[in-house]
Coordinates of C-alpha atoms in Angstrom, one line a residue:
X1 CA 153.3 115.8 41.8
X2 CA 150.9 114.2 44.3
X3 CA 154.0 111.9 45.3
X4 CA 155.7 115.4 46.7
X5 CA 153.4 115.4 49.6
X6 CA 153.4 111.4 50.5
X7 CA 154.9 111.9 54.3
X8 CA 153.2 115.1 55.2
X9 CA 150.9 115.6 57.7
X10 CA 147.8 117.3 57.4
X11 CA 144.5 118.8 58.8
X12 CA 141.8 117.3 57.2
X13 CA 138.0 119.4 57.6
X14 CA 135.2 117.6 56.8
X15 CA 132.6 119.7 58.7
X16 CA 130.2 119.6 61.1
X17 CA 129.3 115.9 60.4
X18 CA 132.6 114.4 60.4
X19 CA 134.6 116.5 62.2
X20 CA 138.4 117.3 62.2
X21 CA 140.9 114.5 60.9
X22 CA 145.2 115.0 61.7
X23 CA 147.7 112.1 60.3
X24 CA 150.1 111.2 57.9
X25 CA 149.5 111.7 53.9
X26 CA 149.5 107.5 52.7
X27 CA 148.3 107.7 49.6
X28 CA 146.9 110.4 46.8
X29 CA 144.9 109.3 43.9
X30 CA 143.9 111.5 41.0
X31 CA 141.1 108.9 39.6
X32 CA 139.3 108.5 42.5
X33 CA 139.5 112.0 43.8
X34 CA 140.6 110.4 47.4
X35 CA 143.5 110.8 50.1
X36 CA 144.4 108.2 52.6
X37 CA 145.8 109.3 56.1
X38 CA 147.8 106.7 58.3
X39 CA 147.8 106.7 61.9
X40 CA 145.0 109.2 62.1
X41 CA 143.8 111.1 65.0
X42 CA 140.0 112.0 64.8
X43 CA 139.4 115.7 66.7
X44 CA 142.3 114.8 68.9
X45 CA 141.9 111.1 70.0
X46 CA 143.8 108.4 68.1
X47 CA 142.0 106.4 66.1
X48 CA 141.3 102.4 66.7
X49 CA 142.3 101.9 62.7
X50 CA 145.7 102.5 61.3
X51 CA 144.5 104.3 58.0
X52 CA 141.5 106.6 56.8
X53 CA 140.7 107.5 53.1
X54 CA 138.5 110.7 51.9
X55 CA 136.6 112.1 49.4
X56 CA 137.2 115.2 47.6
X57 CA 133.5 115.9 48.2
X58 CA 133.8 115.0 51.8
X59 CA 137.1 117.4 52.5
X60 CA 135.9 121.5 53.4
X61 CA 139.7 122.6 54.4
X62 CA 142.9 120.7 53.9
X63 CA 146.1 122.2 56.0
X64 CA 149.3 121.3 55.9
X65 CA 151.2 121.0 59.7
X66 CA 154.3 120.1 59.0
X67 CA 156.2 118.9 55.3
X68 CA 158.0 115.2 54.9
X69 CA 159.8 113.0 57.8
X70 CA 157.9 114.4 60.6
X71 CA 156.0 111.1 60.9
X72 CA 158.7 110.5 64.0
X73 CA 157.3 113.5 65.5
X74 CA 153.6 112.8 65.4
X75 CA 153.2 110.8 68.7
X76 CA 154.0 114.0 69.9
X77 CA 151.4 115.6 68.2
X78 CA 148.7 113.9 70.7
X79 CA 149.5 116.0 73.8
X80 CA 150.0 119.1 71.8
X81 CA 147.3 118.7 69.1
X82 CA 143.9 120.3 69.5
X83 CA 140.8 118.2 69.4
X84 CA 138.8 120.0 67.2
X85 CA 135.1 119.3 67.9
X86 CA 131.7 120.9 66.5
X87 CA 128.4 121.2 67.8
X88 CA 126.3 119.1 64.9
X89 CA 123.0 120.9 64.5
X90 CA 120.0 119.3 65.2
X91 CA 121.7 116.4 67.6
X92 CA 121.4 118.1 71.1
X93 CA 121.7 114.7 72.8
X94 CA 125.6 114.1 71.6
X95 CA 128.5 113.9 73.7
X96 CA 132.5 114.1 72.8
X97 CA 135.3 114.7 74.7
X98 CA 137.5 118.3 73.9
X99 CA 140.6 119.7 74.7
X100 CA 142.4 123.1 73.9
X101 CA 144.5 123.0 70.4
X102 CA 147.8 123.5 70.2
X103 CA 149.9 122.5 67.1
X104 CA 152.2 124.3 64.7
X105 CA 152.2 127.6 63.7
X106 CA 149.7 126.9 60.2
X107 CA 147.6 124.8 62.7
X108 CA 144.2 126.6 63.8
X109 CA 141.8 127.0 66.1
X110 CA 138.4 124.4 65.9
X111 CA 135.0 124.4 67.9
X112 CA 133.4 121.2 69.5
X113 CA 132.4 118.0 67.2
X114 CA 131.2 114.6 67.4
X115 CA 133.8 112.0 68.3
X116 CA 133.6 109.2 65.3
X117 CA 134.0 105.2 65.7
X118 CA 135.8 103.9 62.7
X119 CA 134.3 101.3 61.0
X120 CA 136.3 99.0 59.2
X121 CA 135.6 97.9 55.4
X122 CA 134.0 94.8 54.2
X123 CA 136.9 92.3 53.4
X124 CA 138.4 92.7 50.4
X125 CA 139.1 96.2 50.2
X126 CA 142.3 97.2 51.4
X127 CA 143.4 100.6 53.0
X128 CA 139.8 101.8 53.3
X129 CA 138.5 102.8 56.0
X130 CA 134.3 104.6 56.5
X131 CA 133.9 106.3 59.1
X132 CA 130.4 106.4 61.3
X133 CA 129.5 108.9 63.4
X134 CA 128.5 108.2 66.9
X135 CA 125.5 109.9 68.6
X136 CA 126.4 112.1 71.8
X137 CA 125.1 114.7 73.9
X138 CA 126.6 118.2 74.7
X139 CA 128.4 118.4 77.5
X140 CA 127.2 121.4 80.1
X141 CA 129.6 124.7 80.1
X142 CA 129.9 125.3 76.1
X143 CA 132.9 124.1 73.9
X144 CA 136.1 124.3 75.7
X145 CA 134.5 125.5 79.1
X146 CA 135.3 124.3 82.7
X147 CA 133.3 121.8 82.8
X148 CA 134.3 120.1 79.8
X149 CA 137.5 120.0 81.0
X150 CA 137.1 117.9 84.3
X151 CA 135.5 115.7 82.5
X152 CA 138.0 115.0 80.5
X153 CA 140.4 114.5 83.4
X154 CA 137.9 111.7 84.8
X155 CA 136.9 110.4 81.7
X156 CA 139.5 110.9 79.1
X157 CA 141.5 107.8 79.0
X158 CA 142.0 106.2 75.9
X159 CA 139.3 104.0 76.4
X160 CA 139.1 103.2 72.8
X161 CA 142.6 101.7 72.0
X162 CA 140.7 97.5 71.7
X163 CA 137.9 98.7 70.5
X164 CA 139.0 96.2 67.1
X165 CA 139.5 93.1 69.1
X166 CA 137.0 90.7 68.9
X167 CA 135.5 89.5 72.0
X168 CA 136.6 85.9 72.7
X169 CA 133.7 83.9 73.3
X170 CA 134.8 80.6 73.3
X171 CA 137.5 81.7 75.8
X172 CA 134.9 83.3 78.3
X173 CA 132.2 80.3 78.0
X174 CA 135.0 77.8 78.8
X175 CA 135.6 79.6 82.4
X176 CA 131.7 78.2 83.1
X177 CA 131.3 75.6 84.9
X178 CA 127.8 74.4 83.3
X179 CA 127.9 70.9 86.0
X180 CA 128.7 72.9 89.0
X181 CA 125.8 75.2 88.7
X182 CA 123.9 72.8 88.0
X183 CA 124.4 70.9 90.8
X184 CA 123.5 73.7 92.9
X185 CA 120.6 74.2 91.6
X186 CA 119.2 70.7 92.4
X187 CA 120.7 71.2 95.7
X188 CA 123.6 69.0 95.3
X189 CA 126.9 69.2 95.9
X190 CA 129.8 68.9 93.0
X191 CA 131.6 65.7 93.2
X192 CA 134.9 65.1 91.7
X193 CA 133.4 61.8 89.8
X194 CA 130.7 63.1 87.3
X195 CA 129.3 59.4 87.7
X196 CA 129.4 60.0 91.7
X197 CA 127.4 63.2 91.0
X198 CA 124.6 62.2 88.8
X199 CA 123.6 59.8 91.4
X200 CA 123.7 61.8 94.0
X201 CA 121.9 64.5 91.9
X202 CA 119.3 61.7 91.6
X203 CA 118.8 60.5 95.1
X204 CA 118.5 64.1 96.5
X205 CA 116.4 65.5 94.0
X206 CA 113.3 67.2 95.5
X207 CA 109.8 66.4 94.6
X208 CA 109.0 69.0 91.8
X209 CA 105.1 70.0 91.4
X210 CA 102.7 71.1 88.6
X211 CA 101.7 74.6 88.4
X212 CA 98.3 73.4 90.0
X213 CA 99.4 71.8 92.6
X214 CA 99.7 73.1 96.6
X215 CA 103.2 72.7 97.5
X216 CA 102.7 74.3 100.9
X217 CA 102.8 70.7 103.3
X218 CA 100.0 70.4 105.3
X219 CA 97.8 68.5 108.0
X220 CA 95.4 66.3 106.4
X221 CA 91.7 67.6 106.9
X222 CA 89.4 65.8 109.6
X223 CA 86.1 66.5 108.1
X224 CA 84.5 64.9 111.2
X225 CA 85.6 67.7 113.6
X226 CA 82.4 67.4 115.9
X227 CA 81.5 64.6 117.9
X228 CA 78.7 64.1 120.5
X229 CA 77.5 61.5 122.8
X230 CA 74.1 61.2 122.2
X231 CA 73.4 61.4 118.3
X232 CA 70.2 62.3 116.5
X233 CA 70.3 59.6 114.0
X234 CA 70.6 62.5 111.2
X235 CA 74.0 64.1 110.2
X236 CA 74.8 66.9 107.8
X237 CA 77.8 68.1 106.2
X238 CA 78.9 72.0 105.1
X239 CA 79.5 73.3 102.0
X240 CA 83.3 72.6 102.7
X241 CA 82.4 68.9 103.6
X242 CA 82.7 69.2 107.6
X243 CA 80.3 66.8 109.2
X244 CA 77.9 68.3 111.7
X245 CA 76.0 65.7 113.4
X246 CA 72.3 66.4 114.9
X247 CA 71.7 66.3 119.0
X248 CA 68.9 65.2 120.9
X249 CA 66.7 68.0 122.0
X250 CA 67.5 67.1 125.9
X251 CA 71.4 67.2 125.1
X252 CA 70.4 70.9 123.3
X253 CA 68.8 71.9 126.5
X254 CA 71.5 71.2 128.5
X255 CA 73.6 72.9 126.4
X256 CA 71.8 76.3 126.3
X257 CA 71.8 76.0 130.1
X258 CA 75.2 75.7 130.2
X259 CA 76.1 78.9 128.0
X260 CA 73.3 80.8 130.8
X261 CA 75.4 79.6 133.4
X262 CA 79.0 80.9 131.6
X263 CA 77.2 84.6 131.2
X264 CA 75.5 83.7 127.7
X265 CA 71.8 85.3 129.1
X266 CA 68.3 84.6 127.1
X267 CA 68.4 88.4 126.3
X268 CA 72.1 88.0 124.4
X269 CA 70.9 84.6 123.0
X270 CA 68.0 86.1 121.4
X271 CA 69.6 89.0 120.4
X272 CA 72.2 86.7 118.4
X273 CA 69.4 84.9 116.9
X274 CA 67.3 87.6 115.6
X275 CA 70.2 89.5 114.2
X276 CA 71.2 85.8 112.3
X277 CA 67.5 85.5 111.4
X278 CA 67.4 88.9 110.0
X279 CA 70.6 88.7 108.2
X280 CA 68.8 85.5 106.4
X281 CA 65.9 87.0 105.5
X282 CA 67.2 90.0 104.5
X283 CA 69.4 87.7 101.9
X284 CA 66.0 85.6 100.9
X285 CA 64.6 89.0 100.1
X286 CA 67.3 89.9 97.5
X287 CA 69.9 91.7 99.6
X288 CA 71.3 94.3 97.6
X289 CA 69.6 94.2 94.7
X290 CA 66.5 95.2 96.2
X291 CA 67.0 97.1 99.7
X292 CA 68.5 100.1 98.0
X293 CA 67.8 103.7 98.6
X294 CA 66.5 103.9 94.2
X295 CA 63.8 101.0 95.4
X296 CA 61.4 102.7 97.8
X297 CA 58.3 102.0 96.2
X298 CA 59.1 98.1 96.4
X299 CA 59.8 97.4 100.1
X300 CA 59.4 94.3 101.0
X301 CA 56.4 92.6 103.2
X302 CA 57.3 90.4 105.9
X303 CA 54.5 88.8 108.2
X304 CA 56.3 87.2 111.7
X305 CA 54.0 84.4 113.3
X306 CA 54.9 84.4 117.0
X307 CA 53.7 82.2 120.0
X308 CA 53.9 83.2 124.0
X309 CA 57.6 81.7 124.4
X310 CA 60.8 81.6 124.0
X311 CA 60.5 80.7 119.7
X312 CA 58.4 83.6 119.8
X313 CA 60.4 86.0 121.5
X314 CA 63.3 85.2 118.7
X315 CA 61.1 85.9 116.1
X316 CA 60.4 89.2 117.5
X317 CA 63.8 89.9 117.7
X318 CA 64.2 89.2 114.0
X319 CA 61.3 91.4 113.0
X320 CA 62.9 95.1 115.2
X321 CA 66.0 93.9 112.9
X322 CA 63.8 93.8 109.8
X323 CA 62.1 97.3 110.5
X324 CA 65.1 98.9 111.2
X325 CA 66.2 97.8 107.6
X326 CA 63.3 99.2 106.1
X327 CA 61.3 96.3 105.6
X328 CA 57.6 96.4 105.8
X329 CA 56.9 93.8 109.0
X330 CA 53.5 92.4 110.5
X331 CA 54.1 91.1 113.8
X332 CA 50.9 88.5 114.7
X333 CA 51.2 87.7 118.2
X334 CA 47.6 86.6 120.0
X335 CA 46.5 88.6 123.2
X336 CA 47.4 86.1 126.1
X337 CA 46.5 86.1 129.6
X338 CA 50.2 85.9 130.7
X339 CA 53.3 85.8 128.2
X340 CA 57.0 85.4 129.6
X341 CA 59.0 88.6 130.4
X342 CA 61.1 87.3 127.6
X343 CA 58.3 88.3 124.9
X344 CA 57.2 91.4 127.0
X345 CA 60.5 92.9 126.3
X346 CA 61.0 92.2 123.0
X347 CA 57.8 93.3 122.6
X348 CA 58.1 96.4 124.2
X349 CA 61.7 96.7 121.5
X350 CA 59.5 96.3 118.4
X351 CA 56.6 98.7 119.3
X352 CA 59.6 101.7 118.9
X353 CA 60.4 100.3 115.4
X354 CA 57.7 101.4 112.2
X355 CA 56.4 97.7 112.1
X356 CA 52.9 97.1 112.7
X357 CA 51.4 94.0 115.3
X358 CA 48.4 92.6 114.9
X359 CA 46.0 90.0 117.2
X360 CA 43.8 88.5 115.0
X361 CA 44.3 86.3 111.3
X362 CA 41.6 89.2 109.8
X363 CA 44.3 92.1 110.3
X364 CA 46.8 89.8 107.9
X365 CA 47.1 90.7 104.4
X366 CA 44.7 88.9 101.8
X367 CA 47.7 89.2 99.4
X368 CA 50.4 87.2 99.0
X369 CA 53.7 88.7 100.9
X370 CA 57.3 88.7 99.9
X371 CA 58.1 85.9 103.2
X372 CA 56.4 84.7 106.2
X373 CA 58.5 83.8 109.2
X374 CA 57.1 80.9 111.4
X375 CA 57.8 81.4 115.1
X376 CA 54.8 79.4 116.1
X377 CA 56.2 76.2 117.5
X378 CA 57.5 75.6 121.5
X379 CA 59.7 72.9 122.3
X380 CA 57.9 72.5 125.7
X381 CA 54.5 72.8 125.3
X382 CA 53.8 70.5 121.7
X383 CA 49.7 71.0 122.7
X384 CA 49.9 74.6 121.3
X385 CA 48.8 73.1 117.6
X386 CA 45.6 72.7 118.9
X387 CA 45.2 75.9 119.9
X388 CA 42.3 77.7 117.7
X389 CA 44.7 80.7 116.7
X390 CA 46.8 78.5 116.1
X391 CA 45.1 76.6 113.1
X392 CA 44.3 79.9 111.7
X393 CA 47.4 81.4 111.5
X394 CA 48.8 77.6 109.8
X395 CA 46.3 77.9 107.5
X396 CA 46.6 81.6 106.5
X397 CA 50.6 81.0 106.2
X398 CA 49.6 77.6 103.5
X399 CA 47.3 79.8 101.7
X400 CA 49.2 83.0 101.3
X401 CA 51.6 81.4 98.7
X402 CA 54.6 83.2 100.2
X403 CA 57.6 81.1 101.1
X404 CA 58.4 80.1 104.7
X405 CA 61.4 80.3 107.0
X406 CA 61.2 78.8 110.2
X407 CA 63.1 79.8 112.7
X408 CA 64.4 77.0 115.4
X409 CA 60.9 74.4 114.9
X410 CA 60.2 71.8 117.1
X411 CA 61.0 68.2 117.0
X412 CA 58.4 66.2 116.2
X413 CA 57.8 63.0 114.0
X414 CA 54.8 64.2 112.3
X415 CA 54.3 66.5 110.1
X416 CA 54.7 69.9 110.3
X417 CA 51.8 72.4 109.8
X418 CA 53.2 74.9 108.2
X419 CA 55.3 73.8 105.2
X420 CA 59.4 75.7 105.6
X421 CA 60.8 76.4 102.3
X422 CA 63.9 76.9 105.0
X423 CA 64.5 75.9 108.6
X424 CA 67.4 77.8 110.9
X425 CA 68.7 76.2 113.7
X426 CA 70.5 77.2 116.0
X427 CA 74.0 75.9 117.6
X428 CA 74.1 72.4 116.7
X429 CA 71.0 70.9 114.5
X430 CA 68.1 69.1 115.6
X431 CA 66.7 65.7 113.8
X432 CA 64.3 67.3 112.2
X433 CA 61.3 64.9 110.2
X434 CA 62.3 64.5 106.5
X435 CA 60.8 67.3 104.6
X436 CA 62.1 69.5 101.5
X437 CA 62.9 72.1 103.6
X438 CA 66.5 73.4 103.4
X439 CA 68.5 73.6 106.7
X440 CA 70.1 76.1 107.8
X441 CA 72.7 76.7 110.6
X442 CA 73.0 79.4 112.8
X443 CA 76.0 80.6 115.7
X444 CA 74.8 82.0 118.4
X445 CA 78.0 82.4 120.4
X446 CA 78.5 79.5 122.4
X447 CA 82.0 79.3 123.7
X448 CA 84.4 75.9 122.7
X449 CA 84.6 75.0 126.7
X450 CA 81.1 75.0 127.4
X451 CA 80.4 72.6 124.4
X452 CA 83.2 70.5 126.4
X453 CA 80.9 71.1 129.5
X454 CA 78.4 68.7 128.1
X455 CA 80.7 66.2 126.4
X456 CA 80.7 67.5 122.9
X457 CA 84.3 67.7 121.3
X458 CA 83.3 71.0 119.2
X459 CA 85.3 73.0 116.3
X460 CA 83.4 75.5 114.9
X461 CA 82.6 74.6 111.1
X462 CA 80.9 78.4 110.3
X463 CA 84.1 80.1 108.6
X464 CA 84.0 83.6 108.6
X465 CA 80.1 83.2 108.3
X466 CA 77.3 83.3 111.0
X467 CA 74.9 81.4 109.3
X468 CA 75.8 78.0 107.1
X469 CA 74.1 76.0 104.7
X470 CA 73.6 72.3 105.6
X471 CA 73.1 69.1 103.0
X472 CA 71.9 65.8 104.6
X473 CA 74.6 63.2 104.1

């Protein structure tokens, strides 16, 4: 009897999950409890496969359209069909495309559902057809609404007609042109001779670099970038290798002159140097890990050792610097008939700051202090080491234990009397004697053209830093 209704077609419910089917009864078997429809349409769309076969268990309503030889009709029923679609509870993110139903009289009325993508059965089985549901979200405007329809209208070709063709791989790979590519991307032109080409790709073939190389082309470095007439005899180099050579101290003098003639005063030189100075010692003291605001009770004790001259006033300078930083200074500086209005000034600076002065070696501490500066030497006038107050302020400096900075010594070929832990110089080095003491540069401002001014071809070796380390070579 289940041969009667071979032919038919039929409404096939199969819930919310599966949705609505519509096609052509196939095949009916008893055993199995299953019914095959051919040319199906899935909630209205025509599906990619030309048969389907269901359950008993899967099937909630089975109608009847139309009875045998209406198969010739059911192209038809695609415009006039409804696409029966349900909202599947507890998928709020699934999309289908709807529209209105209209089909014979027994036909009825379904809500929105999930559109399906057939998937075909492993090879093997014949006329079998599972199909998967496909995830999609609800579209806005409700089942049927406004909305729903302009979307179909823009989106509701049958996009899904070669959804069962197999891509054709081979077919698409062979429209690449692997040599061609390649050739541009050594930066060669295709040639019609592959032989032609290969050379050419070898010839023209840049120079490729390791990750840790510079490939940025550049001037070789001149590490020799100063040059003077008159040398020292003693050159040092940077911690970037630049040579700095050392100067005479006649060729230094004119060199300071020349700045005072361009506008670079005593007063702005000085003021260079003690801010320099200061920024040193403030780094010899431990920077920031001791001047902090948590570290009060530790300030640091710095005794300046000044003569009546130009080394002197510098040192001054240095030590208004060091006040205003919160530093504990003692200024020595001996009471002298008559001192250069260079020190008066400076003088007159420091005595606003909170740093004490003393006159005699008694007022010094007895303790050791955290660094002594040494100020005491002249460049003019050697014959100061024999002064009295001079000894004793050399001697108080060895026995005090503290470590020394001096600031822009003399030249001399004997020893010094006050042993430097570090010596700053300033501009361009001096040939200082041979000692332990580590050398130190400082850049007071002099301009490139007045370097020229005295014959020294001059580029600045000090980086983005005033004041520069210096290693004998």
């Amino acid at each position: 009897m289940a041969t009667d209704w071979l032919g038919s077609v039929v409404s096939i419910d199969c819930g919310l999950t599966l949705g609505v089917y519509q096609g052509e009864v196939s095949a009916v078997d008893h055993a199995s409890q299953t019914i095959s429809l051919r040319q199906p349409y899935h909630n209205g769309v025509r599906c990619p496969v030309p048969e389907v076969t269901f359950s008993a268990m899967d099937i909630k309503e089975l109608k009847f359209l139309d009875i045998q030889n209406t198969a010739n009709r059911l192209g038809s029923v695609q415009g006039a069909a409804a696409e029966a679609s349900f909202l599947t509870p507890g998928r709020p993110d699934q999309t289908n495309r709807a529209t209105q139903p209209y089909v014979t009289s027994s036909s009825s009325q379904f809500g929105t559902a999930p559109i399906t993508i057939l998937r075909r059965a492993p090879a093997g089985s014949s006329n079998s057809r599972v199909p998967t549901q496909k995830k999609n979200s609800m579209k806005n405007g409700g089942p049927g609404g406004f909305m729903r329809q302009k979307d179909d209208e823009c989106f509701g070709d049958g996009t899904d007609e070669d959804l069962d063709t197999d891509f054709d791989f081979e077919g698409n790979l062979a429209l690449f042109d692997k040599a061609a590519v390649f050739s541009q991307i050594d930066g060669t032109s295709s040639h019609t001779n592959r032989s032609q080409q290969h050379s050419a790709q070898g010839q023209n073939r840049p120079l490729t670099y390791r990750h840790d190389e510079n490939i940025l082309e550049g001037k070789q470095v001149t590490y020799r970038q100063i040059t003077v007439p008159q040398h020292g005899g003693i050159e040092y180099c940077t911690d970037s290798g630049l040579v700095v050579p050392s100067i005479p101290y006649e060729l230094h003098k004119r060199l300071l002159a020349a700045a005072e003639r361009r506008g670079l005063s005593v007063e702005r030189r000085l003021e260079t140097t003690g801010v320099c100075s200061c920024q040193m010692a403030l780094t010899l003291l431990g920077g920031p890990n001791r001047l902090t605001p948590k570290n009060i009770h530790q300030r640091p004790t710095v005794v300046i050792l000044c003569g009546p001259h130009i080394q002197g006033a510098q040192g001054i300078s240095c030590g208004r610097h060091l006040a205003n930083h919160e530093v504990e200074v003692i200024l020595f500086l001996p009471n002298f008939v008559k001192v250069q209005e260079s020190v008066s000034s400076e003088v007159n600076l420091y005595s606003r700051t909170s740093g004490k002065q003393v006159a005699s070696i008694r007022d010094l501490p007895g303790t050791p202090v955290d660094l002594v500066i040494n100020c005491l030497d002249c460049h003019e006038n050697p014959l100061l080491r024999e002064q009295s107050w001079y000894q004793s302020a050399a001697d108080w400096a060895n026995s005090n234990r503290a470590p020394v900075l001096s600031i822009d010594p003399a030249v001399s070929e004997q020893r010094q009397n006050i042993e430097a832990k570090w010596t700053l110089c300033l501009g361009l080095p001096l040939p200082l004697a041979e000692t332990e003491s580590r050398v130190y540069l400082c850049d007071i401002g002099i301009p490139k053209l007045v370097f020229q001014e005295v014959g020294i071809s001059y580029h600045s070796p000090f980086g983005c830093k005033f004041v520069i380390p210096l290693h004998p070579v």
